[in-house]
mmCIF file of C-alpha atoms and ligand atoms in Angstrom:
data_model
loop_
_atom_site.group_PDB
_atom_site.id
_atom_site.type_symbol
_atom_site.label_atom_id
_atom_site.label_comp_id
_atom_site.label_asym_id
_atom_site.label_seq_id
_atom_site.Cartn_x
_atom_site.Cartn_y
_atom_site.Cartn_z
ATOM 1 C CA MET A 155 105.937 150.569 134.415
ATOM 2 C CA LYS A 156 106.160 147.152 136.045
ATOM 3 C CA GLN A 157 102.868 145.955 134.646
ATOM 4 C CA SER A 158 103.732 146.751 131.039
ATOM 5 C CA THR A 159 107.033 144.861 131.398
ATOM 6 C CA GLU A 160 105.195 141.882 132.869
ATOM 7 C CA LEU A 161 102.628 141.880 130.106
ATOM 8 C CA LEU A 162 105.361 142.099 127.496
ATOM 9 C CA GLU A 163 107.127 139.158 129.125
ATOM 10 C CA MET A 164 103.942 137.102 129.205
ATOM 11 C CA ALA A 165 103.250 137.847 125.552
ATOM 12 C CA THR A 166 106.816 136.853 124.662
ATOM 13 C CA GLU A 167 106.554 133.594 126.607
ATOM 14 C CA ALA A 168 103.300 132.820 124.842
ATOM 15 C CA MET A 169 104.848 133.653 121.465
ATOM 16 C CA ASN A 170 107.615 131.149 122.125
ATOM 17 C CA LYS A 171 105.001 128.421 122.600
ATOM 18 C CA ALA A 172 103.135 129.117 119.356
ATOM 19 C CA TYR A 173 102.313 126.080 117.209
ATOM 20 C CA VAL A 174 103.194 127.332 113.745
ATOM 21 C CA PRO A 175 104.476 124.497 111.521
ATOM 22 C CA TYR A 176 102.942 126.118 108.413
ATOM 23 C CA SER A 177 103.618 129.845 108.552
ATOM 24 C CA ARG A 178 106.562 129.659 110.973
ATOM 25 C CA PHE A 179 105.247 133.015 112.203
ATOM 26 C CA GLN A 180 104.943 133.003 115.987
ATOM 27 C CA VAL A 181 102.610 135.462 117.677
ATOM 28 C CA GLY A 182 101.911 135.978 121.375
ATOM 29 C CA ALA A 183 99.258 138.064 123.109
ATOM 30 C CA ALA A 184 98.750 139.070 126.730
ATOM 31 C CA ILE A 185 95.667 140.758 128.171
ATOM 32 C CA LEU A 186 95.415 142.954 131.264
ATOM 33 C CA THR A 187 91.781 143.086 132.402
ATOM 34 C CA ALA A 188 89.987 145.923 134.156
ATOM 35 C CA ASN A 189 90.290 143.852 137.365
ATOM 36 C CA GLY A 190 94.063 143.579 137.036
ATOM 37 C CA GLN A 191 94.161 139.938 135.981
ATOM 38 C CA VAL A 192 96.396 138.774 133.135
ATOM 39 C CA TYR A 193 95.830 136.161 130.430
ATOM 40 C CA SER A 194 97.919 135.104 127.458
ATOM 41 C CA GLY A 195 97.630 133.129 124.251
ATOM 42 C CA CYS A 196 99.580 132.035 121.194
ATOM 43 C CA ASN A 197 98.634 131.198 117.634
ATOM 44 C CA VAL A 198 97.812 127.547 116.970
ATOM 45 C CA GLU A 199 97.849 126.496 113.327
ATOM 46 C CA ASN A 200 96.178 123.506 111.682
ATOM 47 C CA ALA A 201 96.838 121.305 108.641
ATOM 48 C CA ALA A 202 93.409 122.499 107.491
ATOM 49 C CA PHE A 203 94.800 126.039 107.231
ATOM 50 C CA PRO A 204 91.669 128.154 107.924
ATOM 51 C CA GLU A 205 91.128 126.289 111.193
ATOM 52 C CA GLY A 206 94.189 127.876 112.768
ATOM 53 C CA THR A 207 93.600 130.366 115.571
ATOM 54 C CA CYS A 208 95.341 133.651 116.338
ATOM 55 C CA ALA A 209 97.188 134.518 119.533
ATOM 56 C CA GLU A 210 94.595 137.156 120.434
ATOM 57 C CA ALA A 211 91.795 134.594 120.172
ATOM 58 C CA GLY A 212 93.676 132.266 122.527
ATOM 59 C CA ALA A 213 94.212 135.023 125.084
ATOM 60 C CA ILE A 214 90.543 136.049 124.887
ATOM 61 C CA ALA A 215 89.389 132.445 125.399
ATOM 62 C CA SER A 216 91.628 132.185 128.451
ATOM 63 C CA MET A 217 90.259 135.491 129.822
ATOM 64 C CA VAL A 218 86.656 134.338 129.436
ATOM 65 C CA LEU A 219 87.505 131.027 131.072
ATOM 66 C CA GLY A 220 88.907 133.068 133.964
ATOM 67 C CA GLY A 221 85.539 134.778 134.338
ATOM 68 C CA GLU A 222 86.623 138.144 132.925
ATOM 69 C CA THR A 223 85.166 140.202 130.094
ATOM 70 C CA GLN A 224 86.818 143.648 130.170
ATOM 71 C CA ILE A 225 90.077 144.182 128.303
ATOM 72 C CA LYS A 226 92.058 147.173 129.580
ATOM 73 C CA ASP A 227 95.240 146.509 127.587
ATOM 74 C CA ILE A 228 96.296 143.866 125.112
ATOM 75 C CA TYR A 229 99.922 143.335 124.098
ATOM 76 C CA VAL A 230 100.632 141.591 120.800
ATOM 77 C CA ILE A 231 104.121 140.504 119.801
ATOM 78 C CA GLY A 232 105.633 138.900 116.712
ATOM 79 C CA ASN A 233 108.945 138.727 114.907
ATOM 80 C CA GLY A 234 110.165 140.904 112.056
ATOM 81 C CA ASP A 235 110.263 144.637 111.450
ATOM 82 C CA ALA A 236 106.623 145.152 110.513
ATOM 83 C CA LEU A 237 103.981 146.016 113.106
ATOM 84 C CA VAL A 238 102.116 142.824 114.061
ATOM 85 C CA THR A 239 98.717 144.446 114.262
ATOM 86 C CA PRO A 240 95.699 142.189 114.919
ATOM 87 C CA CYS A 241 94.007 140.778 111.831
ATOM 88 C CA GLY A 242 90.511 141.967 110.962
ATOM 89 C CA GLY A 243 88.829 139.053 112.704
ATOM 90 C CA CYS A 244 90.818 139.623 115.884
ATOM 91 C CA ARG A 245 89.985 143.326 115.883
ATOM 92 C CA GLN A 246 86.334 142.345 116.080
ATOM 93 C CA LYS A 247 87.063 139.717 118.750
ATOM 94 C CA ILE A 248 88.891 142.319 120.870
ATOM 95 C CA ARG A 249 86.114 144.840 120.236
ATOM 96 C CA GLU A 250 83.597 142.585 121.973
ATOM 97 C CA PHE A 251 85.452 143.079 125.271
ATOM 98 C CA ALA A 252 86.872 146.576 124.718
ATOM 99 C CA SER A 253 85.894 149.993 126.048
ATOM 100 C CA ALA A 254 86.750 153.527 124.947
ATOM 101 C CA ASP A 255 90.054 153.434 126.863
ATOM 102 C CA THR A 256 91.225 149.974 125.782
ATOM 103 C CA GLN A 257 94.753 150.103 124.382
ATOM 104 C CA ILE A 258 96.244 147.683 121.870
ATOM 105 C CA HIS A 259 100.037 147.646 122.189
ATOM 106 C CA ILE A 260 101.990 146.275 119.251
ATOM 107 C CA CYS A 261 105.366 144.965 120.329
ATOM 108 C CA GLY A 262 108.657 143.698 118.975
ATOM 109 C CA ALA A 263 111.783 142.327 120.595
ATOM 110 C CA GLU A 264 112.721 145.823 121.798
ATOM 111 C CA GLY A 265 109.361 146.478 123.490
ATOM 112 C CA VAL A 266 106.191 148.371 122.635
ATOM 113 C CA ARG A 267 106.434 149.784 119.109
ATOM 114 C CA LYS A 268 103.091 151.503 118.810
ATOM 115 C CA SER A 269 99.878 151.703 120.816
ATOM 116 C CA PHE A 270 96.393 152.117 119.392
ATOM 117 C CA THR A 271 92.920 152.645 120.768
ATOM 118 C CA MET A 272 90.209 150.225 119.723
ATOM 119 C CA ASN A 273 88.590 152.977 117.707
ATOM 120 C CA GLU A 274 91.783 153.565 115.745
ATOM 121 C CA LEU A 275 91.987 149.907 114.733
ATOM 122 C CA LEU A 276 88.273 149.400 114.163
ATOM 123 C CA PRO A 277 86.411 152.669 113.560
ATOM 124 C CA TYR A 278 82.616 152.700 113.265
ATOM 125 C CA SER A 279 82.608 149.210 114.743
ATOM 126 C CA PHE A 280 79.668 146.963 115.427
ATOM 127 C CA GLY A 281 79.439 145.824 119.039
ATOM 128 C CA PRO A 282 77.134 144.452 121.722
ATOM 129 C CA GLU A 283 75.349 147.835 122.028
ATOM 130 C CA ASN A 284 74.130 147.495 118.459
ATOM 131 C CA LEU A 285 71.987 144.575 119.516
ATOM 132 C CA GLU A 286 70.152 146.623 122.155
ATOM 133 C CA GLN A 287 66.714 147.504 120.832
HETATM 134 N N1 LIG B 241 98.476 135.829 113.589
HETATM 135 C C1 LIG B 241 98.130 136.021 114.894
HETATM 136 O O1 LIG B 241 98.138 135.083 115.704
HETATM 137 N N2 LIG B 241 97.798 137.276 115.279
HETATM 138 C C2 LIG B 241 97.893 138.375 114.500
HETATM 139 O O2 LIG B 241 97.639 139.464 114.979
HETATM 140 C C3 LIG B 241 98.293 138.250 113.098
HETATM 141 C C4 LIG B 241 98.439 136.864 112.587
HETATM 142 C C5 LIG B 241 98.890 134.478 113.178
HETATM 143 C C6 LIG B 241 97.933 133.701 112.318
HETATM 144 C C7 LIG B 241 98.872 132.707 111.660
HETATM 145 O O3 LIG B 241 99.070 131.597 112.535
HETATM 146 C C8 LIG B 241 100.186 133.462 111.538
HETATM 147 O O4 LIG B 241 100.083 134.553 112.433
HETATM 148 C C9 LIG B 241 100.461 133.969 110.138
HETATM 149 O O5 LIG B 241 99.389 134.678 109.642
#
């Protein structure tokens, strides 16, 4: 599984660049798109606390800048024993670019700890289709 190792590495590299002077909690995310491209992001905090951004949001912004809009897999990594699952806001942000087979892989230092589908993390979600009339 070369690709999963690469994505894990990218997420880890991103995590190590996180700007987290307030929480000291580094998070990294790496996206594999349906076209096979990869994008990563880290959390960037702010002295005005609510203005901080999550790692997933950074990776999504990078993906969109790269001209891509379909997330096949997203790897999220953080420190500690608990699963670093995306926050509620990030679940919705991922949902915008997810499909039925999108996988969200939650990782730790040892590798992937648990993988979820989008529907598992955000059931009965609201998405772009809801705006079709
Ligand atoms: N954080 C993320 O970047 N992604 C997550 O999935 C969970 C939380 C960040 C936000 C904040 O900078 C720090 O982790 C502590 O909440």
